[in-house]
PDB file of C-alpha atoms in Angstrom:
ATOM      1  CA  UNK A   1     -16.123 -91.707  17.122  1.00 96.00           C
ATOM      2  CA  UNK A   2     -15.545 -90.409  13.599  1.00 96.00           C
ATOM      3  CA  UNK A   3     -12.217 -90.435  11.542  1.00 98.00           C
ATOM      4  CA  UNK A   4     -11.344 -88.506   8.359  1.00 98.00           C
ATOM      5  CA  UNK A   5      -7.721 -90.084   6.716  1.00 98.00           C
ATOM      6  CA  UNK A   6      -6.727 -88.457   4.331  1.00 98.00           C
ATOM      7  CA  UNK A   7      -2.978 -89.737   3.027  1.00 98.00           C
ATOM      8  CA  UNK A   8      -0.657 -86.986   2.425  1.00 98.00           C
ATOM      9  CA  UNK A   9       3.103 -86.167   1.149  1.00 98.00           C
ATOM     10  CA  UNK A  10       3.193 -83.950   4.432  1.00 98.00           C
ATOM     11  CA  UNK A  11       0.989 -82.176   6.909  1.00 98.00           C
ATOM     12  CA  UNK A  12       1.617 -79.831  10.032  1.00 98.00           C
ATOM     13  CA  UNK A  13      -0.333 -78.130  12.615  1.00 98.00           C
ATOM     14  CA  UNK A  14       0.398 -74.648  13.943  1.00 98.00           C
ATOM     15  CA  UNK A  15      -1.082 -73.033  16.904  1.00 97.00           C
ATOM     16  CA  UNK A  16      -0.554 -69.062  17.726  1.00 96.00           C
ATOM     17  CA  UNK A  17       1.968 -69.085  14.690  1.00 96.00           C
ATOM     18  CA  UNK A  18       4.213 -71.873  15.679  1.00 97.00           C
ATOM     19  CA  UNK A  19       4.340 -75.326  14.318  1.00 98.00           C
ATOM     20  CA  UNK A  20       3.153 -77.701  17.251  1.00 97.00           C
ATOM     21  CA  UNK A  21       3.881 -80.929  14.865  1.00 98.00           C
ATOM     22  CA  UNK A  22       4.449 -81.617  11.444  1.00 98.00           C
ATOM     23  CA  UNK A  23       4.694 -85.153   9.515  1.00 98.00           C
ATOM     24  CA  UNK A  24       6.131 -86.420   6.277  1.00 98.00           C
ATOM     25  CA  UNK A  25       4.801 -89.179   4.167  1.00 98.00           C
ATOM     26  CA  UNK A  26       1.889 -90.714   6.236  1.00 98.00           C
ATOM     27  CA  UNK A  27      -1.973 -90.038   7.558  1.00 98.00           C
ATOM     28  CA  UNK A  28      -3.097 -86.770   8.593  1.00 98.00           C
ATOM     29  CA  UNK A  29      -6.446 -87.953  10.818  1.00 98.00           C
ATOM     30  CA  UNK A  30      -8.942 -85.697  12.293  1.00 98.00           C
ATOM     31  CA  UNK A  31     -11.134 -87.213  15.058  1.00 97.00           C
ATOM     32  CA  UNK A  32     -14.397 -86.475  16.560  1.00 96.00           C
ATOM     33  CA  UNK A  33     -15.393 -88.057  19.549  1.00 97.00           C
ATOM     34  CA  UNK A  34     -18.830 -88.526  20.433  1.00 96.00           C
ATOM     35  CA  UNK A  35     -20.501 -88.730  24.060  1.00 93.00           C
ATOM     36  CA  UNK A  36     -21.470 -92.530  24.047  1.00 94.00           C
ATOM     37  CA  UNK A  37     -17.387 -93.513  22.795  1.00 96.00           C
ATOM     38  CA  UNK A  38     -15.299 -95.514  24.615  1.00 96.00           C
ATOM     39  CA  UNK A  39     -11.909 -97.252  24.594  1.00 97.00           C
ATOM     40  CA  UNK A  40     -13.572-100.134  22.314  1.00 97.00           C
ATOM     41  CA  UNK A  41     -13.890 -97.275  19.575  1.00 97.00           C
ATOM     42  CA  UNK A  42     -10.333 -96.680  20.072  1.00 98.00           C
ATOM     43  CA  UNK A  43      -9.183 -99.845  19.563  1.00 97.00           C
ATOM     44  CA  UNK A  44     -11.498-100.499  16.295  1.00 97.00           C
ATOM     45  CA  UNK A  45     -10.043 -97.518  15.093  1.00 98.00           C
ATOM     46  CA  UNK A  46      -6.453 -98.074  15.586  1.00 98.00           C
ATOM     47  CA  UNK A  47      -6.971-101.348  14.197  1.00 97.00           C
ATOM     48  CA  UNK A  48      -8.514-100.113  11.350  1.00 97.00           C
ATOM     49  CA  UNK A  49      -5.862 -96.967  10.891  1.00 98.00           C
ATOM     50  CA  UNK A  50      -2.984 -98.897  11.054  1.00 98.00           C
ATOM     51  CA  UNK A  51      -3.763-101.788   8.925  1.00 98.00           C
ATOM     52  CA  UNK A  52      -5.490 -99.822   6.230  1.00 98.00           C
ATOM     53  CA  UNK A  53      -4.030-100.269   2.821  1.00 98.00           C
ATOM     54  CA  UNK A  54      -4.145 -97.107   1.049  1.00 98.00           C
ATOM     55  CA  UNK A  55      -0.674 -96.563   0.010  1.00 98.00           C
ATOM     56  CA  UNK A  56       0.740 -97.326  -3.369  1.00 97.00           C
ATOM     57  CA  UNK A  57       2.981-101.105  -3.905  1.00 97.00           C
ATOM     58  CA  UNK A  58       5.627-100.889  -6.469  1.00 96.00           C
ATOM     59  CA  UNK A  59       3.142-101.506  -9.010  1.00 96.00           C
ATOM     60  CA  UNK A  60       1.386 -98.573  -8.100  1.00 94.00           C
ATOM     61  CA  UNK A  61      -1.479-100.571  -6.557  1.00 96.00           C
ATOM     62  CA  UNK A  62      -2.945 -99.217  -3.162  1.00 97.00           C
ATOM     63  CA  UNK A  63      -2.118-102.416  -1.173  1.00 97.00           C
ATOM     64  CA  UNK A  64       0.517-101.151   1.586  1.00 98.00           C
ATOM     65  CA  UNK A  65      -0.418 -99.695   5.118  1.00 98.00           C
ATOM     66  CA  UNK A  66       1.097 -97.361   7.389  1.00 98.00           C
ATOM     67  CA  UNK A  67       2.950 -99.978   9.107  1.00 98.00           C
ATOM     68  CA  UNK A  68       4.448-101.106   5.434  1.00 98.00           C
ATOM     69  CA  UNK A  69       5.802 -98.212   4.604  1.00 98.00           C
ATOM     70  CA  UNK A  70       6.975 -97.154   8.307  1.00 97.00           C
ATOM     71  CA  UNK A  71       4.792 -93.465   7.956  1.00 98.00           C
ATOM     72  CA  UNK A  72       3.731 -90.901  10.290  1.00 98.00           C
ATOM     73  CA  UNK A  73       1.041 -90.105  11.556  1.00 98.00           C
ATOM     74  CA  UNK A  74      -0.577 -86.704  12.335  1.00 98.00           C
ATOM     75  CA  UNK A  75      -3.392 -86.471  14.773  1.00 98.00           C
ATOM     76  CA  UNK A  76      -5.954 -83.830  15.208  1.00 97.00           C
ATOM     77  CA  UNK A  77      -9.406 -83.354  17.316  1.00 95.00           C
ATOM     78  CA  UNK A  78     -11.929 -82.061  15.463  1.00 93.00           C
ATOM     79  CA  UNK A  79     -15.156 -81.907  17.677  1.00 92.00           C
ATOM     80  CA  UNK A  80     -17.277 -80.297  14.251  1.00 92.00           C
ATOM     81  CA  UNK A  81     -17.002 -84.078  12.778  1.00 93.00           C
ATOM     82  CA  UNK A  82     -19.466 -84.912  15.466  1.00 91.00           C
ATOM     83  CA  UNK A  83     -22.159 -82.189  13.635  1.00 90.00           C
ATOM     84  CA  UNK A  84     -26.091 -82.633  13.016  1.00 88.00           C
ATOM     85  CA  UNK A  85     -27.024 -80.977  10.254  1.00 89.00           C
ATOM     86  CA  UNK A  86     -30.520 -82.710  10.504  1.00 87.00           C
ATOM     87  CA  UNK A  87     -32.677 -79.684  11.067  1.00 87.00           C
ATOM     88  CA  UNK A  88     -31.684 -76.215   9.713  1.00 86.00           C
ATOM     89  CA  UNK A  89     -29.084 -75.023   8.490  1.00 91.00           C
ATOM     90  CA  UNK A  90     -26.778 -74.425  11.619  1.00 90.00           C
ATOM     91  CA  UNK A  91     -25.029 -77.388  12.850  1.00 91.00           C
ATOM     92  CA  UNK A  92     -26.047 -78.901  15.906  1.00 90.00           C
ATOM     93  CA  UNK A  93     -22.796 -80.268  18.284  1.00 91.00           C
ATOM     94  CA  UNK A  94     -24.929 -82.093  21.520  1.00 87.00           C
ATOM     95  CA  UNK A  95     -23.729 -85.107  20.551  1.00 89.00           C
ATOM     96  CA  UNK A  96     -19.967 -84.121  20.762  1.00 91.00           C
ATOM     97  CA  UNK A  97     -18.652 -85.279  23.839  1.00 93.00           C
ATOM     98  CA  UNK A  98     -17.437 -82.312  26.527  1.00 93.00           C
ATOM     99  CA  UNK A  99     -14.034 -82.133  27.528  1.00 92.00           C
ATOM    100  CA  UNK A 100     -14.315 -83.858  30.335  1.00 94.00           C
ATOM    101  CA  UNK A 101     -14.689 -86.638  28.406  1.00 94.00           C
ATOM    102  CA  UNK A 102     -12.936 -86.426  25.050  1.00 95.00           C
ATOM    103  CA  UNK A 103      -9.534 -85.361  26.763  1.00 95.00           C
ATOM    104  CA  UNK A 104      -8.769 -88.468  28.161  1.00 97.00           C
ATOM    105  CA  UNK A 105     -10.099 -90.268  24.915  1.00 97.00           C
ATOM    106  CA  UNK A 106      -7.875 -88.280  22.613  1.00 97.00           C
ATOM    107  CA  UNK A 107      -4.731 -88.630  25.099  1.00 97.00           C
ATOM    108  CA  UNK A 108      -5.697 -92.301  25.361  1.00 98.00           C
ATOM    109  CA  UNK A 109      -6.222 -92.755  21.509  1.00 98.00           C
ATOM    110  CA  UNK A 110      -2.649 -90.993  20.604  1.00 98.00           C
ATOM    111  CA  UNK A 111      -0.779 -93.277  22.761  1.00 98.00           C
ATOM    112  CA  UNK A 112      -2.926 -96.615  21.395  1.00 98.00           C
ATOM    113  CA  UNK A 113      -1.883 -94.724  17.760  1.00 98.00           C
ATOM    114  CA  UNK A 114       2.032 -94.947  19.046  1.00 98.00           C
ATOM    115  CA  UNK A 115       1.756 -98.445  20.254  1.00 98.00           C
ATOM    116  CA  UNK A 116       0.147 -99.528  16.862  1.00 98.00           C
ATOM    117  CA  UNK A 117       2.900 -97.821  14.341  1.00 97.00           C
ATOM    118  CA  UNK A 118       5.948 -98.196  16.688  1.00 97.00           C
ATOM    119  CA  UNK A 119       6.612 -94.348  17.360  1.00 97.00           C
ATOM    120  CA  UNK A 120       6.034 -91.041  18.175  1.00 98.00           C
ATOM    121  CA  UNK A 121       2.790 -89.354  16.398  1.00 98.00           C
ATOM    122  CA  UNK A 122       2.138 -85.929  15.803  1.00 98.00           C
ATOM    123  CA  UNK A 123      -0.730 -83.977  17.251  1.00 97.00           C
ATOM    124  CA  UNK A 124      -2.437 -80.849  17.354  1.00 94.00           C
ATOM    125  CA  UNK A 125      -3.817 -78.777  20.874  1.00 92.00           C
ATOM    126  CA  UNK A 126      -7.200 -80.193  22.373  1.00 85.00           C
ATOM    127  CA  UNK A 127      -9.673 -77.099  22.054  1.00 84.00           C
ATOM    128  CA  UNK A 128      -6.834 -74.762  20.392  1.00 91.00           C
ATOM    129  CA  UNK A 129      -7.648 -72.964  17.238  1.00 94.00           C
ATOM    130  CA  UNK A 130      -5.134 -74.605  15.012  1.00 96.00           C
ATOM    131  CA  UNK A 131      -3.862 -74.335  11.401  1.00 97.00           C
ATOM    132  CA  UNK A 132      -3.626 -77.255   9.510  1.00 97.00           C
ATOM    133  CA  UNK A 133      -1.801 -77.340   6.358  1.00 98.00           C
ATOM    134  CA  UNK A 134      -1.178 -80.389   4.415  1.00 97.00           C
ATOM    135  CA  UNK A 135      -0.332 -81.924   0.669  1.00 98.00           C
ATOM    136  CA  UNK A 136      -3.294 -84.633   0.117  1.00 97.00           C
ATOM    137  CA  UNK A 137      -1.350 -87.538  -2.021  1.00 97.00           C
ATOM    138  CA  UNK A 138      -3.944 -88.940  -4.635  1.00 94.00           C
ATOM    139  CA  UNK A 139      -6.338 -87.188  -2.603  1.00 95.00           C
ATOM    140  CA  UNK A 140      -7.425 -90.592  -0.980  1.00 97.00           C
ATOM    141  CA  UNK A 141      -9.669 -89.390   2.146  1.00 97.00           C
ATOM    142  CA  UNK A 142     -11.247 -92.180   3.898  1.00 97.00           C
ATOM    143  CA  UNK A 143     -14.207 -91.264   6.363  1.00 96.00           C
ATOM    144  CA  UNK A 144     -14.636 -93.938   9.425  1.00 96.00           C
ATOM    145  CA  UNK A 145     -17.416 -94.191  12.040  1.00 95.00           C
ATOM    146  CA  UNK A 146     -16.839 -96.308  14.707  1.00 94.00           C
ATOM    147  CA  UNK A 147     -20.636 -96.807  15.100  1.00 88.00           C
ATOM    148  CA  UNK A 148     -21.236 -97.492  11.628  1.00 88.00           C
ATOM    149  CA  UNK A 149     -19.239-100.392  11.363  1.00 76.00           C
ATOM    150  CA  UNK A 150     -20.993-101.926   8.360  1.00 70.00           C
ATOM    151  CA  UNK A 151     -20.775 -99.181   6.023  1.00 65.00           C
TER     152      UNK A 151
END
């Protein structure tokens, strides 16, 4: 499972021309979810989301998480992050996991997302072509893999 954070001053998604969810201050996170994740990629990630310090102290320091400055969180699936650009020059999706499979693994990782921070999160459409429109605050974008643990 891949994450790409990226802290923002506000983001929103919009589907057919209406806004399905839109968040203030916080993390705007697109996922891609791979055929071999499970619910122990969830829970690194959440871990890992939640606690991450990337938001300024008052001595404008990056040392404050999500959870410090009570933020919100927009969540997106993105299958593309799961792309093999290895050979050619047209990306190469078999390792994204169908929908049989990453439904219930998005749906399980929003509500592990809302049990970490304490609320409500925002999220886009599974499979929908969406908009997403968003203020990147720094930028700071942080990339995660859930199988790459060490990097």
């Amino acid at each position: 499972m891949r994450v790409v954070i990226q802290r923002v001053k506000h983001s929103s998604v919009t589907i057919d021309g209406n806004i399905k969810s839109q968040i203030g201050k916080g993390l705007m996170i697109l996922v891609g979810i791979g055929e071999e994740d499970t619910q122990e990629d969830i829970d690194y990630l959440v871990k890992k989301i939640v606690n991450l310090r990337v938001f300024d102290d008052s001595e404008g320091v990056m040392n404050l998480s999500i959870l410090d400055i009570k933020g919100e969180i927009l969540l997106i699936s993105q299958f593309t992050l799961m792309a093999s650009t290895k050979k050619g020059n047209r990306p190469s999706y078999i390792r994204a996991a169908k929908p049989d499979i990453s439904i219930p693994l998005y749906n399980s990782m929003v509500e592990s997302l809302e049990a970490a921070l304490g609320q409500k999160i925002g999220t886009g459409e599974f499979g929908a072509d969406m908009k997403v429109d968003l203020l990147n605050d720094g930028p700071v974008t942080i990339i995660i893999d859930s199988k790459q643990k060490d990097f």
